[in-house]
Structure formats: C-alpha cells, structure tokens
C-alpha positions as a Python dict, from the first residue, in 0.01 Angstrom:
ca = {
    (1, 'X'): (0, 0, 0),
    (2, 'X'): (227, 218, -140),
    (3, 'X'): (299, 556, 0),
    (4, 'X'): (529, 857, -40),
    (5, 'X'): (777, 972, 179),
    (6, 'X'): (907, 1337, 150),
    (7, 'X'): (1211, 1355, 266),
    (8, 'X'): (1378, 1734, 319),
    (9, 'X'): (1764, 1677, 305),
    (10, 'X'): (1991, 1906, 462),
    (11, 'X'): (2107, 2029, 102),
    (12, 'X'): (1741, 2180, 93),
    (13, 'X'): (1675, 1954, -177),
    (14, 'X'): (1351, 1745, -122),
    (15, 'X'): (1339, 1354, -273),
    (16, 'X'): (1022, 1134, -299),
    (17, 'X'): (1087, 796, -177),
    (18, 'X'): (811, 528, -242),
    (19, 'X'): (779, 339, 99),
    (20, 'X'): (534, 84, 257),
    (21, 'X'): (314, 243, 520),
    (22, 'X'): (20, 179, 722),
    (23, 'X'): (-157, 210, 1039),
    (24, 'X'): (-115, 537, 1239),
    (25, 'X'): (157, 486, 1470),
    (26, 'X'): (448, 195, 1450),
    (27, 'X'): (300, 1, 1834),
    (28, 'X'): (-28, -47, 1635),
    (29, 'X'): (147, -286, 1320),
    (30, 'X'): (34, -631, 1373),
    (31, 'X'): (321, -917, 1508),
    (32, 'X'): (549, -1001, 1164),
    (33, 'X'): (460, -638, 971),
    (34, 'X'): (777, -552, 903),
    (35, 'X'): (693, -147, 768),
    (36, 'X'): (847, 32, 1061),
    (37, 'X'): (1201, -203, 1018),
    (38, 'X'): (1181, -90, 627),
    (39, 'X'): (1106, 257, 698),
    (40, 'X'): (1394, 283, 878),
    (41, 'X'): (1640, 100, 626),
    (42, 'X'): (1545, 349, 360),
    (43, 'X'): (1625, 622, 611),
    (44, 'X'): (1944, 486, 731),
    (45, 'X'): (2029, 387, 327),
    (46, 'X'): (1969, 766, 236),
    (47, 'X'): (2196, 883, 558),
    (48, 'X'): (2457, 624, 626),
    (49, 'X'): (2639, 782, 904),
    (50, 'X'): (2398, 967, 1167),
    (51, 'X'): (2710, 1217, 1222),
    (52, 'X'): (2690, 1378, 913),
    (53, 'X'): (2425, 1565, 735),
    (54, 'X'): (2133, 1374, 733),
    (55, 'X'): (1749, 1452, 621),
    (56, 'X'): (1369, 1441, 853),
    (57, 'X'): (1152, 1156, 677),
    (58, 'X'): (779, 1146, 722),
    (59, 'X'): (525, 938, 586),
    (60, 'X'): (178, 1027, 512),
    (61, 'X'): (-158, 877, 492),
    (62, 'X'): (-508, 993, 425),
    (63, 'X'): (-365, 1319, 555),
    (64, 'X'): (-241, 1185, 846),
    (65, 'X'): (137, 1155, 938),
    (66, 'X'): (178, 827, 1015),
    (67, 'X'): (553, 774, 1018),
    (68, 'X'): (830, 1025, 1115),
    (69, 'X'): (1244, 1043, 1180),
    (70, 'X'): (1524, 1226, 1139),
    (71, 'X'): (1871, 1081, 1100),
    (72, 'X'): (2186, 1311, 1105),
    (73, 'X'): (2319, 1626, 1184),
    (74, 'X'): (2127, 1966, 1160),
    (75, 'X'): (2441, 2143, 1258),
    (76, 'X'): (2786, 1988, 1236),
    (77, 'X'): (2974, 2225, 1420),
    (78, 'X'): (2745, 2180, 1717),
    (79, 'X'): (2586, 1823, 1662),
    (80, 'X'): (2275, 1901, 1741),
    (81, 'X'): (2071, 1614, 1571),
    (82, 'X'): (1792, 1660, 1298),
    (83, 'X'): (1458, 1542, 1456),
    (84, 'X'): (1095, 1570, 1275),
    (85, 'X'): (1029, 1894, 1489),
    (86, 'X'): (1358, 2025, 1284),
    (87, 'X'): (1288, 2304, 998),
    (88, 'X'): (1444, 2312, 672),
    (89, 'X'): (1537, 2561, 378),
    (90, 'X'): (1335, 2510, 104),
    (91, 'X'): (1505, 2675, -118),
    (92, 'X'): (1409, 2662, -468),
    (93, 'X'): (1136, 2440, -404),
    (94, 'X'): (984, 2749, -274),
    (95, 'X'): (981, 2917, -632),
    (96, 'X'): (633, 2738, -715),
    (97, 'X'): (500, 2928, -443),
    (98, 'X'): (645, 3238, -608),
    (99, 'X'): (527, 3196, -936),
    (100, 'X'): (145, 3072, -786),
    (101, 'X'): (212, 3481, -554),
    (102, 'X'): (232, 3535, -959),
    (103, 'X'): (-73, 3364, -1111),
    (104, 'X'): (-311, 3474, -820),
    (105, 'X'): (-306, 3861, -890),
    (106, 'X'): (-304, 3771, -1286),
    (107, 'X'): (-645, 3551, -1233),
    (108, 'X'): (-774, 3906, -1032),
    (109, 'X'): (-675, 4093, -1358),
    (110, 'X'): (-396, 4309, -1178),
    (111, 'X'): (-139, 4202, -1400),
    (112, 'X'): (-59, 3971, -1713),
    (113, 'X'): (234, 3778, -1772),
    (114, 'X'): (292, 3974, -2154),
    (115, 'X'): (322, 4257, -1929),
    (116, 'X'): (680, 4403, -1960),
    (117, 'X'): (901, 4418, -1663),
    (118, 'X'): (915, 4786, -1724),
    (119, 'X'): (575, 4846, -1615),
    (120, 'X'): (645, 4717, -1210),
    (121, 'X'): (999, 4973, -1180),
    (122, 'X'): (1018, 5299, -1108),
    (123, 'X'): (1297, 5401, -1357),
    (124, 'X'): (1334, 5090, -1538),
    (125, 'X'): (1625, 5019, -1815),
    (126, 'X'): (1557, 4977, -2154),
    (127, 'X'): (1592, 4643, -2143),
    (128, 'X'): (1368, 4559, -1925),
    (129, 'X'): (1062, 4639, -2170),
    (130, 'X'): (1154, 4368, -2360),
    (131, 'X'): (1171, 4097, -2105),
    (132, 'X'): (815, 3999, -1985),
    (133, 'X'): (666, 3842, -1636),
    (134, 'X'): (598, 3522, -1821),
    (135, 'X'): (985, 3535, -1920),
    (136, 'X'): (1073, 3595, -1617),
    (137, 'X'): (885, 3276, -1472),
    (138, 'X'): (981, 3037, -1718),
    (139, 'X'): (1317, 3131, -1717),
    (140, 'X'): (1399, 3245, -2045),
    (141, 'X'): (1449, 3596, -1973),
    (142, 'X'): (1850, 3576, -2022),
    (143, 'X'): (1935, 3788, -1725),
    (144, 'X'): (2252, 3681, -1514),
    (145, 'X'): (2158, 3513, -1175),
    (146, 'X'): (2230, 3834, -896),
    (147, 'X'): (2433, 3553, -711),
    (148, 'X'): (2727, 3606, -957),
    (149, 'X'): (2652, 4008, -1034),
    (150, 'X'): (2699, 4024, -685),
    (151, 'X'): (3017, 3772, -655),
    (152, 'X'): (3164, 4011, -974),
    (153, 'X'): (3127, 4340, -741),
    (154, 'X'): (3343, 4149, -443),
    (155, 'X'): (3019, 4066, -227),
    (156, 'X'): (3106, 3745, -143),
    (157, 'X'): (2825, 3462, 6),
    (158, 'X'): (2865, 3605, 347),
    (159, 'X'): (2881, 3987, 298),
    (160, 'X'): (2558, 4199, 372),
    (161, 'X'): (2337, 4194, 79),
    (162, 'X'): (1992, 4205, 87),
    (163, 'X'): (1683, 4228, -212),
    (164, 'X'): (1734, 4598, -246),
    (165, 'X'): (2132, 4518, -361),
    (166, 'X'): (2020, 4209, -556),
    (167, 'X'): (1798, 4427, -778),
    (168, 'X'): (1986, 4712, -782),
    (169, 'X'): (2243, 4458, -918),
    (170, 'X'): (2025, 4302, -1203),
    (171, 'X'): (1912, 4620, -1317),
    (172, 'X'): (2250, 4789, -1362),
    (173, 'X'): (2332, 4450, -1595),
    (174, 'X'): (2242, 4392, -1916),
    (175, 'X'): (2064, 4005, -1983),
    (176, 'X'): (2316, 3773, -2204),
    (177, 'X'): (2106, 3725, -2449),
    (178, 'X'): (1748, 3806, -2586),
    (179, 'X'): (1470, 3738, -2403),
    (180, 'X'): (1267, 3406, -2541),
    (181, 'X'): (1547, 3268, -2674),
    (182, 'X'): (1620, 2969, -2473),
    (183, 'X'): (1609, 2821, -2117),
    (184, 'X'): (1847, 2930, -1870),
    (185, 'X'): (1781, 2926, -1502),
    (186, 'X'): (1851, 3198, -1294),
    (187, 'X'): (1763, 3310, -943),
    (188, 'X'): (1736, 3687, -1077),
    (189, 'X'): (1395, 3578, -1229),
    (190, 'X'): (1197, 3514, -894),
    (191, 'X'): (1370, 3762, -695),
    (192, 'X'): (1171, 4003, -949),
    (193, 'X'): (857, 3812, -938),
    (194, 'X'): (845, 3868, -590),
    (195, 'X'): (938, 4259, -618),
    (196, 'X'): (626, 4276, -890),
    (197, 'X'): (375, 4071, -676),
    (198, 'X'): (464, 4337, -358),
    (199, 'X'): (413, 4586, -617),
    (200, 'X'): (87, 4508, -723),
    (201, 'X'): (-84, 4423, -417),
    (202, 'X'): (121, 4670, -206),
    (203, 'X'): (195, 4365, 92),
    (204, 'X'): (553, 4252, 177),
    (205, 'X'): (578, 3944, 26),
    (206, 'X'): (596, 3723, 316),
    (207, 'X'): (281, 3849, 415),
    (208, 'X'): (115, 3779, 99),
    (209, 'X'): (201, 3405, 101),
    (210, 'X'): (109, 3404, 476),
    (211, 'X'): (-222, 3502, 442),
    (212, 'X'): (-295, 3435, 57),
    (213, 'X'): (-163, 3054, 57),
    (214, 'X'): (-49, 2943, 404),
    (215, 'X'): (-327, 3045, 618),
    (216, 'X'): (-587, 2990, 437),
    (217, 'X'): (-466, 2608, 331),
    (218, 'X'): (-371, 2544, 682),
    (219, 'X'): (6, 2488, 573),
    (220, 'X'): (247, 2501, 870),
    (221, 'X'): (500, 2717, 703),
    (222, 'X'): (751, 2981, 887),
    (223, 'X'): (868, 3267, 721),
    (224, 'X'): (1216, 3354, 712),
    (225, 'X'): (1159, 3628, 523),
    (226, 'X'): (1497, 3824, 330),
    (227, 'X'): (1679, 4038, 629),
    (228, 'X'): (1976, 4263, 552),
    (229, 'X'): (2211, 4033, 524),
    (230, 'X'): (2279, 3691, 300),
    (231, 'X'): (2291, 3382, 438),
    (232, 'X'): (2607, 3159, 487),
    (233, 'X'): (2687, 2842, 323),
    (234, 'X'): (2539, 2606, 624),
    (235, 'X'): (2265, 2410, 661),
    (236, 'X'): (1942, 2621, 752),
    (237, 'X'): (1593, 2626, 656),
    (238, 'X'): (1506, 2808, 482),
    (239, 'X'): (1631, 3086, 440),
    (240, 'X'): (1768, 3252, 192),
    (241, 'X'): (1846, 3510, 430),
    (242, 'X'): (1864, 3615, 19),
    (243, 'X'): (1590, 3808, -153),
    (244, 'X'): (1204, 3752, -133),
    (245, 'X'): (1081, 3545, -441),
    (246, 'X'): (1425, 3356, -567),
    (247, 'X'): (1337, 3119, -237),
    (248, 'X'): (1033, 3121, -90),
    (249, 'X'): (1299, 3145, 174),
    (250, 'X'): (1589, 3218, 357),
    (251, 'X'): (1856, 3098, 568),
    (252, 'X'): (1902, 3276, 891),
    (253, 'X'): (2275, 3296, 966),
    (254, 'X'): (2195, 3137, 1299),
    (255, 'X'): (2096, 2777, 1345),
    (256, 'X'): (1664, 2760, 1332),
    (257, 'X'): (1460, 2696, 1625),
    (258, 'X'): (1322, 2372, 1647),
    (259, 'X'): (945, 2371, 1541),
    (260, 'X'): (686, 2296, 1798),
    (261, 'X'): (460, 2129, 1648),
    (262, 'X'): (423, 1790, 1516),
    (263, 'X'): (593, 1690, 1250),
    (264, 'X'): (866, 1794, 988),
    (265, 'X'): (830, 2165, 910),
    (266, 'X'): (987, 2359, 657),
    (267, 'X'): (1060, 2742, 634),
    (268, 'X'): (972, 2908, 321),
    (269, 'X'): (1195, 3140, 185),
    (270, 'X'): (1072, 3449, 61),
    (271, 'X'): (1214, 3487, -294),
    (272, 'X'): (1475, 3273, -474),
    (273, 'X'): (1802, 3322, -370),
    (274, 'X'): (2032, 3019, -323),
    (275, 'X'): (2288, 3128, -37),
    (276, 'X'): (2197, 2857, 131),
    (277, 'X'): (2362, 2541, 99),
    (278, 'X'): (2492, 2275, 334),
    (279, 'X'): (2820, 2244, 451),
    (280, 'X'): (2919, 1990, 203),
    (281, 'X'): (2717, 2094, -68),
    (282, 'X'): (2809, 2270, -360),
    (283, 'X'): (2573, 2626, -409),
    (284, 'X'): (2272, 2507, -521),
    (285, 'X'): (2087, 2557, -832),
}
C-alpha cells in the first residue's frame, strides 16, 4: 500500500515522497518484503553523499510511525549527523499555522479579514488603511519583504534584528504597488499577522499556537520563538531567530538540541521570516 513519507530537508523545505510501507517496525516484514531495502534507496537517492546536508525521513501509518532515518549532516562544520530525534526549521511551512493563529480569532468575531491594517497599530501610516488582513494573508498586499528593508538600512543576515526592527522597518516603507493588485510574496505579510493575532488576544504568539493548536492536537512542536537577534544562514530548525508570524519559526544561531522523543520533530517558527537557510542554499522564499 502506498504511503507518504515527509521528508524535512535541511533547506527547511519539506517534500512528499510516495513510498511502500507496512508493518510497524522493519524485523517484523516477512522473508523476501523488500520495503525497508526501498525505503532506504529513496533516502539515499534524495541524499547521495551522507557528508553533506541531508534530510530525517519517516513513514507513517494509521498514525503510527512505522519507518524512520536520517541521512546527512545536521551541521557541516561539526558533522554531527541528522538522526530522526533531529529538529528542523520549518520555515515557511509554518505560515499555515500563522494564517489558521488568523482564522481562529476571526471565527470568535474578534477580527475580520476586511479589517484594515490600521485598526491593529498604534500610530499607523496612511497606507496601511488601505491594505487589509485578508491582503495581508494572501499576499497581495504589495509591501516589500522586511528581509530587503532591512538589507537596504546595512543590517545584514547576521546583525541583531528582531520583530520590533522588522516592523518598524515595514511601516516606515511605502508598499510597491496597490494593495489587491496582484500576487507577490513577501515575508512582511505574516510577520504582521502575527503582530495582529498578539494584538487581539493579548498572548505572545508562541504561546497562542502552543496552547491554541499544539497542545490541544497533541502536535510535538518546539518553539523557537523570535529572540533579539536574526538567525544566520545555517542549517537550524526552525528558527527564524526572525520575527513571530513570517515562520512559525526561527533559527537559533546555535546548533538545536536533539529532540527526545520519538521520531522526527520540527520547531515551529514563530512568524515568517526566512533567515534561515542551509549552508548551501540560496535564502529561501
């Protein structure tokens, strides 16, 4: 039967890979059931050198895990090795989780997504009446990602910069074109959302995923929420040690613990930001 296999690359990107699985652990497969060899041929095809960056693999049935690896390095400098117990930057994959932090106060009737950006700052640009939450979550809001507002004010990715500076940053900007107008994908967007969801419900916003989403689902998420300073441009997970909301996380700019529980883990990153790349990996987007 087929299965999927999520597999969390050290880029932070996450690819589904449609694998055979089947009983609960590997010793159980019957004499000729060749799953565990193919398992590990897509792993090894996806990661051909174990010395470089690599990715954690796990394969899931019926809600159980019934397959995991890791292949490559979590840290090249110091080799240690990626293992399932290793946690990863989500990075942008956290943004769903931002933009559900969104829809659960708007199904409470706290706030709309027509309602202006205006209405969650305290002395908000004129601009900013114009551009809605809804813009703001789709993307069409025009407003310059705060990566390169930042970059144009000579922070570079591994200066201290923090949510406060990254909206301080959008605000003093002007969007490049109307809101509405078209589809352009910026990391400015979230890192709002996430300033209007702690405004509404008055709850840092690693505390409102904790204990609005992760708790009560019984995810095994860690917070790395946004600290003072950015992350570097290294493999992590998640961070961003950028803003709340553009990531659900952030990349500490030291190397994570290993999880202790079973299992591949991931961090989720507070915001949106992307300073959080691999090694060999462009910045994300």
């Amino acid at each position: 039967m087929k299965r999927t296999v999520a597999l969390r690359t050290a880029g932070s990107a996450m690819i589904a890979v449609a694998v055979l699985s089947g009983a609960a652990h590997p010793q159980t497969y019957a004499t000729g059931d060749d799953r565990e060899k193919r398992s590990a041929a897509v792993l090894q095809e996806l990661v051909p050198s174990p010395d470089g960056p690599g990715c954690a693999a796990a394969v899931g049935e019926r809600g159980s895990v019934v397959r995991e690896a890791g292949r490559g390095k979590a840290d090249l400098k110091t080799g240690r090795a990626i293992t399932p117990k290793t946690v990863f930057d989500m990075a942008s994959n956290s943004k769903q989780f931002t933009a559900d932090a969104v829809l659960l106060p708007a199904g409470r009737h706290r706030l709309a997504l027509d309602d202006p950006l205006s209405a969650y700052l305290d002395d908000p640009p004129a601009w900013t009446r114009d551009v809605t939450l809804g813009d703001l979550m789709r993307h069409t809001s025009g407003i310059t990602d705060y990566q390169d507002l930042l970059e144009a004010k000579g922070i570079e990715v591994t200066d201290p910069a923090g949510q406060k500076e990254a909206i301080a940053a959008i605000l003093a900007s002007r969007p490049e074109e109307p809101p509405g107008k078209r589809f352009s994908y910026s990391n400015s967007n979230y890192v709002l959302l996430a300033h209007v969801v702690e405004r509404v419900t008055g709850t840092p916003f690693p505390t409102f995923l904790q204990q609005e989403f992760f708790t009560p689902l019984h995810l095994r998420m860690t917070l790395s929420p946004a600290r003072r300073s950015r992350t570097t441009r290294r493999t992590a997970p998640s961070g961003p040690t950028p803003p709340p909301g553009s990531s659900t996380g952030t990349a500490p700019s030291r190397p994570p613990p290993e999880s202790s529980s079973a299992g591949p883990t991931t961090t989720a990153p507070v915001a949106s930001a992307e300073r959080h790349c691999s090694p060999e990996s462009p910045r994300g987007r």
